[in-house]
Amino acid sequence: MKKIVVLPGDGIGPETMKQGLKVLRAISEKYSVEMEFEEYLMGGCAIDKYDNPYPPVTEKACLEADSVLLGAVGGPKWDNVEASKRAESGLLRLRKSLNAFANLRPAKLQPQLISSSSIKEEVLGESLDIMVVRELTGGAYFGEKGRRETENGMSAWDLMIYNTVEIKRVSRVAFEIAGLRNNKLTLVDKANVLESSRLWRETVTEMAKEYPDVMLNCMYVDNAAMQLIRNPSQFDVIVTENLFGDILSDEASMLTGSLGMLPSASLNENGKGIFEPIHGSAPDIAGKNIANPIATILSCGMMLQYSFKINEAANKIYDAVSNVLDKGYRCADIMMPSMIRVGTEEMGDLIAAEIYK
Ligand code: NAD
């Protein structure tokens, strides 16, 4: 029995999560995978009840679960609460408490949606399928930070610090994923300027000897930002530190068209993880049955693939999404002329129905 903690969160989170669970229940029946779902509060709804975006009761459940599914958190109602109580700080604490150091963000363009991309078809090439592996629990986001008064006014700092254990564990995940794909890995850093990047480059280059089949290429982050727009199909797997990964994974996601299509996984050493769409709580469309649930449904697929290692069931979800798109069904964010527009619930029903076929 797989014990899954479900954190629907705020805004469109509960709507899209409902569709993800619908699809997982279909998988459970079809493949006899026993899954038990328990819901807890996280984000704004938890601030309302506990004055804490990641309350101890939620943390305890997440630590005891086999896996965590997250909808989306935050919204204007909680924008003005103090920084340590913001929904985002709850997210950072969730990742840290599970030690989820490897963030996997696939930027895959579904061929049916090629015209939704912000990039011209001839630049995109035949297909776009990039996996960004971002270090998630170190670097400037977690290093010492502070402020002090100086003779030139206030100064502030965020320490970008990494050790080789942190670099190796996330790079190992990236090398292994590259080995299962096209044996091509790009390390993105700023080794011409930053000492922490030089440590990344030395460490990852040394590790490459253990993976002779994987071709490692090192690229400066400014060049990588440009190459992603200029010639995205040159990339297969990218590994990088937290801050660079935050920016580049958002850039890569835009190549694929809509936020509503993109899943993510954040894994720890044991493959346990947090699975969530990359979009936020979209308060502008919440409660209207128009949010695209595909990012959440694909995140459920990533949970089956990376946490439970049930590839057949994960592939069934990926194929079901593709089949529904092939049949012309679209949510509002990916709607195109002559397609059939459906709402959040209908999209969930259509994908769940494909699972039973
Ligand atoms: P957002 O991702 O919520 O929305 C950006 C735009 O994309 C909006 O126009 C929205 O309607 C649209 N969109 C997003 N998801 C969609 C979907 N599934 N289907 C159709 N359209 C979709 O980003 P934002 O507006 O900057 O942030 C809103 C709130 O979400 C903020 O409080 C922010 O802090 C929070 N947020 C949370 C997470 C998270 O939970 N991991 C991530 C990003 C932002």
GROMACS .gro file of C-alpha atoms and ligand atoms in nm:
model
  401
    1MET     CA    1   0.000   0.000   0.000
    2LYS     CA    2   0.142   0.338  -0.104
    3LYS     CA    3   0.059   0.612   0.142
    4ILE     CA    4   0.026   0.944  -0.037
    5VAL     CA    5  -0.018   1.277   0.136
    6VAL     CA    6  -0.223   1.516  -0.076
    7LEU     CA    7  -0.181   1.891  -0.027
    8PRO     CA    8  -0.434   2.058  -0.262
    9GLY     CA    9  -0.339   2.407  -0.140
   10ASP     CA   10  -0.504   2.725  -0.267
   11GLY     CA   11  -0.663   2.879  -0.578
   12ILE     CA   12  -0.682   2.625  -0.862
   13GLY     CA   13  -0.483   2.370  -0.655
   14PRO     CA   14  -0.789   2.181  -0.524
   15GLU     CA   15  -0.954   2.176  -0.871
   16THR     CA   16  -0.655   2.039  -1.056
   17MET     CA   17  -0.565   1.798  -0.774
   18LYS     CA   18  -0.914   1.647  -0.792
   19GLN     CA   19  -0.841   1.552  -1.154
   20GLY     CA   20  -0.500   1.408  -1.064
   21LEU     CA   21  -0.660   1.186  -0.801
   22LYS     CA   22  -0.930   1.079  -1.049
   23VAL     CA   23  -0.658   0.958  -1.285
   24LEU     CA   24  -0.462   0.786  -1.007
   25ARG     CA   25  -0.775   0.601  -0.894
   26ALA     CA   26  -0.817   0.476  -1.251
   27ILE     CA   27  -0.451   0.363  -1.248
   28SER     CA   28  -0.503   0.194  -0.913
   29GLU     CA   29  -0.790  -0.015  -1.055
   30LYS     CA   30  -0.623  -0.090  -1.385
   31TYR     CA   31  -0.283  -0.193  -1.247
   32SER     CA   32  -0.386  -0.312  -0.898
   33VAL     CA   33  -0.159  -0.057  -0.734
   34GLU     CA   34  -0.293   0.008  -0.385
   35MET     CA   35  -0.281   0.377  -0.299
   36GLU     CA   36  -0.417   0.553   0.006
   37PHE     CA   37  -0.468   0.931  -0.010
   38GLU     CA   38  -0.476   1.157   0.296
   39GLU     CA   39  -0.540   1.531   0.262
   40TYR     CA   40  -0.369   1.798   0.471
   41LEU     CA   41  -0.355   2.178   0.469
   42MET     CA   42  -0.060   2.362   0.318
   43GLY     CA   43  -0.015   2.724   0.206
   44GLY     CA   44  -0.274   2.998   0.251
   45CYS     CA   45  -0.546   2.764   0.379
   46ALA     CA   46  -0.303   2.646   0.649
   47ILE     CA   47  -0.217   3.007   0.739
   48ASP     CA   48  -0.591   3.068   0.790
   49LYS     CA   49  -0.630   2.771   1.022
   50TYR     CA   50  -0.289   2.740   1.195
   51ASP     CA   51  -0.119   3.074   1.128
   52ASN     CA   52   0.152   2.862   0.965
   53PRO     CA   53   0.181   2.766   0.592
   54TYR     CA   54   0.342   2.429   0.676
   55PRO     CA   55   0.204   2.334   1.017
   56PRO     CA   56   0.353   2.050   1.226
   57VAL     CA   57   0.054   1.822   1.158
   58THR     CA   58   0.117   1.850   0.782
   59GLU     CA   59   0.493   1.809   0.825
   60LYS     CA   60   0.448   1.493   1.033
   61ALA     CA   61   0.217   1.340   0.771
   62CYS     CA   62   0.460   1.429   0.487
   63LEU     CA   63   0.754   1.275   0.672
   64GLU     CA   64   0.562   0.951   0.728
   65ALA     CA   65   0.419   0.923   0.374
   66ASP     CA   66   0.564   0.736   0.076
   67SER     CA   67   0.507   1.040  -0.141
   68VAL     CA   68   0.358   1.391  -0.142
   69LEU     CA   69   0.131   1.542  -0.407
   70LEU     CA   70   0.102   1.920  -0.402
   71GLY     CA   71  -0.148   2.140  -0.590
   72ALA     CA   72  -0.043   2.505  -0.565
   73VAL     CA   73  -0.016   2.751  -0.278
   74GLY     CA   74  -0.052   3.123  -0.216
   75GLY     CA   75  -0.266   3.406  -0.343
   76PRO     CA   76  -0.333   3.777  -0.290
   77LYS     CA   77  -0.511   3.716   0.041
   78TRP     CA   78  -0.180   3.612   0.198
   79ASP     CA   79   0.057   3.844   0.010
   80ASN     CA   80   0.103   4.077   0.304
   81VAL     CA   81   0.172   3.830   0.583
   82GLU     CA   82   0.524   3.844   0.729
   83ALA     CA   83   0.796   3.676   0.516
   84SER     CA   84   0.848   3.373   0.743
   85LYS     CA   85   0.476   3.293   0.724
   86ARG     CA   86   0.431   3.334   0.350
   87ALA     CA   87   0.314   3.037   0.146
   88GLU     CA   88   0.653   3.031  -0.036
   89SER     CA   89   0.838   2.990   0.293
   90GLY     CA   90   0.613   2.690   0.361
   91LEU     CA   91   0.724   2.543   0.027
   92LEU     CA   92   1.092   2.589   0.112
   93ARG     CA   93   1.035   2.424   0.450
   94LEU     CA   94   0.849   2.132   0.292
   95ARG     CA   95   1.139   2.069   0.051
   96LYS     CA   96   1.397   2.104   0.326
   97SER     CA   97   1.211   1.879   0.572
   98LEU     CA   98   1.195   1.598   0.314
   99ASN     CA   99   1.551   1.675   0.204
  100ALA     CA  100   1.420   1.692  -0.152
  101PHE     CA  101   1.743   1.811  -0.312
  102ALA     CA  102   1.686   1.710  -0.676
  103ASN     CA  103   1.422   1.902  -0.866
  104LEU     CA  104   1.329   1.745  -1.200
  105ARG     CA  105   1.152   1.973  -1.443
  106PRO     CA  106   1.081   1.822  -1.783
  107ALA     CA  107   1.016   2.080  -2.055
  108LYS     CA  108   0.854   1.865  -2.319
  109LEU     CA  109   0.662   2.011  -2.605
  110GLN     CA  110   0.364   1.796  -2.698
  111PRO     CA  111   0.373   1.782  -3.079
  112GLN     CA  112   0.000   1.872  -3.089
  113LEU     CA  113   0.080   2.205  -2.920
  114ILE     CA  114   0.376   2.316  -3.128
  115SER     CA  115   0.203   2.638  -3.233
  116SER     CA  116   0.153   2.736  -2.863
  117SER     CA  117   0.530   2.771  -2.815
  118SER     CA  118   0.677   3.120  -2.793
  119ILE     CA  119   0.950   3.001  -3.034
  120LYS     CA  120   0.918   2.961  -3.411
  121GLU     CA  121   0.866   2.604  -3.532
  122GLU     CA  122   1.188   2.605  -3.736
  123VAL     CA  123   1.391   2.698  -3.426
  124LEU     CA  124   1.222   2.431  -3.214
  125GLY     CA  125   1.326   2.158  -3.456
  126GLU     CA  126   1.168   1.813  -3.467
  127SER     CA  127   1.093   1.788  -3.098
  128LEU     CA  128   1.169   1.956  -2.771
  129ASP     CA  129   1.227   1.737  -2.471
  130ILE     CA  130   1.460   1.882  -2.207
  131MET     CA  131   1.498   1.765  -1.849
  132VAL     CA  132   1.628   2.032  -1.610
  133VAL     CA  133   1.771   1.888  -1.288
  134ARG     CA  134   1.797   2.171  -1.039
  135GLU     CA  135   1.968   2.152  -0.699
  136LEU     CA  136   1.691   2.248  -0.459
  137THR     CA  137   1.810   2.267  -0.099
  138GLY     CA  138   2.139   2.458  -0.115
  139GLY     CA  139   2.303   2.765  -0.266
  140ALA     CA  140   2.199   3.126  -0.218
  141TYR     CA  141   1.840   3.041  -0.119
  142PHE     CA  142   1.955   2.857   0.191
  143GLY     CA  143   2.297   3.015   0.264
  144GLU     CA  144   2.352   3.265   0.541
  145LYS     CA  145   2.182   3.597   0.468
  146GLY     CA  146   2.192   3.929   0.641
  147ARG     CA  147   2.207   4.305   0.635
  148ARG     CA  148   2.423   4.568   0.793
  149GLU     CA  149   2.454   4.942   0.791
  150THR     CA  150   2.768   5.062   0.614
  151GLU     CA  151   2.909   5.405   0.528
  152ASN     CA  152   2.743   5.358   0.185
  153GLY     CA  153   2.402   5.282   0.329
  154MET     CA  154   2.249   4.943   0.398
  155SER     CA  155   2.425   4.639   0.256
  156ALA     CA  156   2.272   4.291   0.221
  157TRP     CA  157   2.410   3.947   0.135
  158ASP     CA  158   2.298   3.593   0.050
  159LEU     CA  159   2.577   3.340   0.071
  160MET     CA  160   2.595   3.099  -0.224
  161ILE     CA  161   2.765   2.802  -0.065
  162TYR     CA  162   2.794   2.441  -0.181
  163ASN     CA  163   2.985   2.135  -0.064
  164THR     CA  164   3.083   1.834  -0.272
  165VAL     CA  165   2.825   1.607  -0.106
  166GLU     CA  166   2.547   1.839  -0.221
  167ILE     CA  167   2.693   1.867  -0.571
  168LYS     CA  168   2.753   1.494  -0.611
  169ARG     CA  169   2.413   1.371  -0.496
  170VAL     CA  170   2.216   1.587  -0.738
  171SER     CA  171   2.466   1.533  -1.022
  172ARG     CA  172   2.435   1.157  -0.973
  173VAL     CA  173   2.059   1.187  -1.029
  174ALA     CA  174   2.129   1.387  -1.345
  175PHE     CA  175   2.391   1.142  -1.481
  176GLU     CA  176   2.153   0.853  -1.420
  177ILE     CA  177   1.862   1.023  -1.593
  178ALA     CA  178   2.091   1.115  -1.884
  179GLY     CA  179   2.189   0.746  -1.906
  180LEU     CA  180   1.822   0.651  -1.942
  181ARG     CA  181   1.768   0.913  -2.213
  182ASN     CA  182   2.021   1.022  -2.476
  183ASN     CA  183   2.345   1.011  -2.274
  184LYS     CA  184   2.389   1.386  -2.300
  185LEU     CA  185   2.435   1.607  -1.992
  186THR     CA  186   2.503   1.980  -1.976
  187LEU     CA  187   2.637   2.132  -1.654
  188VAL     CA  188   2.538   2.497  -1.633
  189ASP     CA  189   2.753   2.719  -1.411
  190LYS     CA  190   2.942   3.048  -1.398
  191ALA     CA  191   3.287   2.900  -1.345
  192ASN     CA  192   3.458   3.198  -1.509
  193VAL     CA  193   3.351   3.416  -1.214
  194LEU     CA  194   3.214   3.218  -0.917
  195GLU     CA  195   3.422   2.997  -0.686
  196SER     CA  196   3.118   2.782  -0.604
  197SER     CA  197   3.073   2.719  -0.979
  198ARG     CA  198   3.439   2.615  -1.007
  199LEU     CA  199   3.377   2.353  -0.738
  200TRP     CA  200   3.070   2.232  -0.931
  201ARG     CA  201   3.273   2.205  -1.252
  202GLU     CA  202   3.565   2.017  -1.091
  203THR     CA  203   3.334   1.778  -0.908
  204VAL     CA  204   3.102   1.702  -1.199
  205THR     CA  205   3.391   1.664  -1.446
  206GLU     CA  206   3.552   1.412  -1.209
  207MET     CA  207   3.223   1.224  -1.171
  208ALA     CA  208   3.187   1.199  -1.549
  209LYS     CA  209   3.463   0.932  -1.543
  210GLU     CA  210   3.215   0.702  -1.365
  211TYR     CA  211   2.967   0.752  -1.651
  212PRO     CA  212   3.173   0.693  -1.967
  213ASP     CA  213   2.863   0.662  -2.185
  214VAL     CA  214   2.733   1.005  -2.088
  215MET     CA  215   2.874   1.298  -2.283
  216LEU     CA  216   2.924   1.590  -2.042
  217ASN     CA  217   2.930   1.945  -2.168
  218CYS     CA  218   2.987   2.250  -1.943
  219MET     CA  219   2.824   2.582  -2.028
  220TYR     CA  220   2.816   2.926  -1.864
  221VAL     CA  221   2.472   3.027  -1.744
  222ASP     CA  222   2.451   3.342  -1.958
  223ASN     CA  223   2.526   3.136  -2.269
  224ALA     CA  224   2.279   2.865  -2.161
  225ALA     CA  225   2.002   3.125  -2.126
  226MET     CA  226   2.074   3.236  -2.483
  227GLN     CA  227   2.115   2.885  -2.629
  228LEU     CA  228   1.781   2.775  -2.485
  229ILE     CA  229   1.613   3.032  -2.709
  230ARG     CA  230   1.852   3.006  -3.003
  231ASN     CA  231   1.879   2.630  -3.041
  232PRO     CA  232   1.686   2.447  -2.766
  233SER     CA  233   1.704   2.102  -2.921
  234GLN     CA  234   2.081   2.084  -2.851
  235PHE     CA  235   1.992   2.015  -2.483
  236ASP     CA  236   1.882   1.687  -2.334
  237VAL     CA  237   1.953   1.687  -1.958
  238ILE     CA  238   2.072   2.002  -1.780
  239VAL     CA  239   2.208   1.998  -1.425
  240THR     CA  240   2.263   2.317  -1.231
  241GLU     CA  241   2.261   2.488  -0.892
  242ASN     CA  242   1.950   2.626  -0.724
  243LEU     CA  243   1.934   2.990  -0.840
  244PHE     CA  244   2.041   2.924  -1.201
  245GLY     CA  245   1.800   2.629  -1.212
  246ASP     CA  246   1.512   2.839  -1.089
  247ILE     CA  247   1.555   3.083  -1.374
  248LEU     CA  248   1.649   2.840  -1.652
  249SER     CA  249   1.372   2.592  -1.576
  250ASP     CA  250   1.114   2.871  -1.608
  251GLU     CA  251   1.273   2.980  -1.934
  252ALA     CA  252   1.272   2.622  -2.067
  253SER     CA  253   0.909   2.578  -1.964
  254MET     CA  254   0.800   2.874  -2.173
  255LEU     CA  255   0.938   2.703  -2.484
  256THR     CA  256   0.659   2.451  -2.445
  257GLY     CA  257   0.371   2.696  -2.451
  258SER     CA  258   0.163   2.679  -2.137
  259LEU     CA  259   0.230   2.661  -1.765
  260GLY     CA  260  -0.075   2.440  -1.743
  261MET     CA  261   0.110   2.150  -1.910
  262LEU     CA  262   0.425   2.116  -1.700
  263PRO     CA  263   0.487   1.880  -1.407
  264SER     CA  264   0.778   1.855  -1.164
  265ALA     CA  265   0.930   1.619  -0.911
  266SER     CA  266   1.154   1.697  -0.614
  267LEU     CA  267   1.334   1.387  -0.491
  268ASN     CA  268   1.543   1.289  -0.191
  269GLU     CA  269   1.809   1.019  -0.155
  270ASN     CA  270   1.546   0.743  -0.122
  271GLY     CA  271   1.348   0.851  -0.426
  272LYS     CA  272   1.072   0.982  -0.201
  273GLY     CA  273   0.945   1.309  -0.330
  274ILE     CA  274   0.710   1.598  -0.375
  275PHE     CA  275   0.522   1.600  -0.706
  276GLU     CA  276   0.360   1.922  -0.821
  277PRO     CA  277   0.272   2.125  -1.128
  278ILE     CA  278   0.509   2.414  -1.192
  279HIS     CA  279   0.228   2.669  -1.208
  280GLY     CA  280   0.102   2.868  -0.913
  281SER     CA  281  -0.246   2.896  -0.765
  282ALA     CA  282  -0.373   3.114  -1.056
  283PRO     CA  283  -0.621   3.314  -0.844
  284ASP     CA  284  -0.745   3.489  -1.160
  285ILE     CA  285  -0.911   3.169  -1.286
  286ALA     CA  286  -0.975   2.979  -0.960
  287GLY     CA  287  -1.320   2.824  -0.911
  288LYS     CA  288  -1.423   2.867  -1.275
  289ASN     CA  289  -1.357   2.515  -1.406
  290ILE     CA  290  -1.115   2.650  -1.667
  291ALA     CA  291  -0.774   2.562  -1.519
  292ASN     CA  292  -0.577   2.305  -1.715
  293PRO     CA  293  -0.525   1.997  -1.492
  294ILE     CA  294  -0.269   1.830  -1.722
  295ALA     CA  295   0.038   1.958  -1.530
  296THR     CA  296  -0.101   1.804  -1.211
  297ILE     CA  297  -0.197   1.480  -1.388
  298LEU     CA  298   0.154   1.451  -1.540
  299SER     CA  299   0.299   1.516  -1.191
  300CYS     CA  300   0.104   1.210  -1.075
  301GLY     CA  301   0.270   1.022  -1.362
  302MET     CA  302   0.612   1.139  -1.242
  303MET     CA  303   0.528   1.008  -0.893
  304LEU     CA  304   0.458   0.662  -1.037
  305GLN     CA  305   0.777   0.677  -1.247
  306TYR     CA  306   1.033   0.823  -1.007
  307SER     CA  307   0.901   0.737  -0.662
  308PHE     CA  308   0.720   0.407  -0.711
  309LYS     CA  309   0.911   0.295  -1.022
  310ILE     CA  310   0.594   0.169  -1.193
  311ASN     CA  311   0.693   0.277  -1.541
  312GLU     CA  312   0.410   0.099  -1.720
  313ALA     CA  313   0.148   0.291  -1.521
  314ALA     CA  314   0.338   0.620  -1.558
  315ASN     CA  315   0.358   0.571  -1.935
  316LYS     CA  316  -0.014   0.495  -1.941
  317ILE     CA  317  -0.077   0.843  -1.796
  318TYR     CA  318   0.160   1.012  -2.042
  319ASP     CA  319  -0.005   0.826  -2.334
  320ALA     CA  320  -0.356   0.906  -2.206
  321VAL     CA  321  -0.273   1.280  -2.206
  322SER     CA  322  -0.130   1.255  -2.556
  323ASN     CA  323  -0.434   1.061  -2.685
  324VAL     CA  324  -0.678   1.319  -2.546
  325LEU     CA  325  -0.480   1.598  -2.714
  326ASP     CA  326  -0.473   1.396  -3.039
  327LYS     CA  327  -0.853   1.383  -3.028
  328GLY     CA  328  -0.857   1.763  -3.026
  329TYR     CA  329  -0.962   1.832  -2.666
  330ARG     CA  330  -0.814   2.151  -2.518
  331CYS     CA  331  -0.851   2.357  -2.201
  332ALA     CA  332  -0.877   2.735  -2.243
  333ASP     CA  333  -0.503   2.804  -2.202
  334ILE     CA  334  -0.408   2.579  -2.496
  335MET     CA  335  -0.722   2.631  -2.707
  336MET     CA  336  -0.668   2.661  -3.083
  337PRO     CA  337  -0.907   2.706  -3.376
  338SER     CA  338  -1.114   2.398  -3.468
  339MET     CA  339  -1.031   2.221  -3.139
  340ILE     CA  340  -1.287   2.116  -2.877
  341ARG     CA  341  -1.277   2.331  -2.564
  342VAL     CA  342  -1.330   2.148  -2.234
  343GLY     CA  343  -1.319   2.249  -1.867
  344THR     CA  344  -1.104   2.121  -1.581
  345GLU     CA  345  -1.345   1.842  -1.482
  346GLU     CA  346  -1.406   1.724  -1.838
  347MET     CA  347  -1.033   1.711  -1.912
  348GLY     CA  348  -0.985   1.497  -1.597
  349ASP     CA  349  -1.272   1.267  -1.704
  350LEU     CA  350  -1.136   1.228  -2.058
  351ILE     CA  351  -0.786   1.137  -1.938
  352ALA     CA  352  -0.920   0.897  -1.672
  353ALA     CA  353  -1.138   0.730  -1.939
  354GLU     CA  354  -0.827   0.675  -2.156
  355ILE     CA  355  -0.660   0.493  -1.866
  356TYR     CA  356  -0.933   0.225  -1.865
  357LYS     CA  357  -0.888   0.156  -2.238
  358NAD     P1  358   0.050   3.140  -1.169
  358NAD     O1  359   0.129   3.026  -1.220
  358NAD     O2  360  -0.047   3.109  -1.062
  358NAD     O3  361  -0.032   3.208  -1.291
  358NAD     C1  362   0.032   3.273  -1.400
  358NAD     C2  363  -0.067   3.280  -1.519
  358NAD     O4  364  -0.081   3.148  -1.575
  358NAD     C3  365  -0.207   3.322  -1.478
  358NAD     O5  366  -0.263   3.401  -1.579
  358NAD     C4  367  -0.284   3.194  -1.464
  358NAD     O6  368  -0.423   3.206  -1.487
  358NAD     C5  369  -0.216   3.107  -1.569
  358NAD     N1  370  -0.218   2.965  -1.527
  358NAD     C6  371  -0.143   2.908  -1.430
  358NAD     N2  372  -0.173   2.780  -1.417
  358NAD     C7  373  -0.267   2.753  -1.508
  358NAD     C8  374  -0.339   2.634  -1.543
  358NAD     N3  375  -0.320   2.517  -1.482
  358NAD     N4  376  -0.432   2.642  -1.642
  358NAD     C9  377  -0.453   2.759  -1.706
  358NAD     N5  378  -0.388   2.874  -1.680
  358NAD    C10  379  -0.297   2.870  -1.580
  358NAD     O7  380   0.153   3.251  -1.122
  358NAD     P2  381   0.127   3.390  -1.046
  358NAD     O8  382   0.001   3.453  -1.096
  358NAD     O9  383   0.254   3.462  -1.054
  358NAD    O10  384   0.106   3.347  -0.895
  358NAD    C11  385  -0.021   3.331  -0.832
  358NAD    C12  386   0.002   3.281  -0.690
  358NAD    O11  387   0.061   3.151  -0.695
  358NAD    C13  388   0.097   3.368  -0.609
  358NAD    O12  389   0.048   3.377  -0.478
  358NAD    C14  390   0.227   3.293  -0.613
  358NAD    O13  391   0.308   3.320  -0.500
  358NAD    C15  392   0.179   3.150  -0.614
  358NAD     N6  393   0.273   3.053  -0.673
  358NAD    C16  394   0.276   2.930  -0.616
  358NAD    C17  395   0.356   2.831  -0.670
  358NAD    C18  396   0.352   2.694  -0.610
  358NAD    O14  397   0.257   2.662  -0.540
  358NAD     N7  398   0.451   2.610  -0.634
  358NAD    C19  399   0.434   2.858  -0.783
  358NAD    C20  400   0.426   2.985  -0.842
  358NAD    C21  401   0.344   3.082  -0.786
   0.00000   0.00000   0.00000
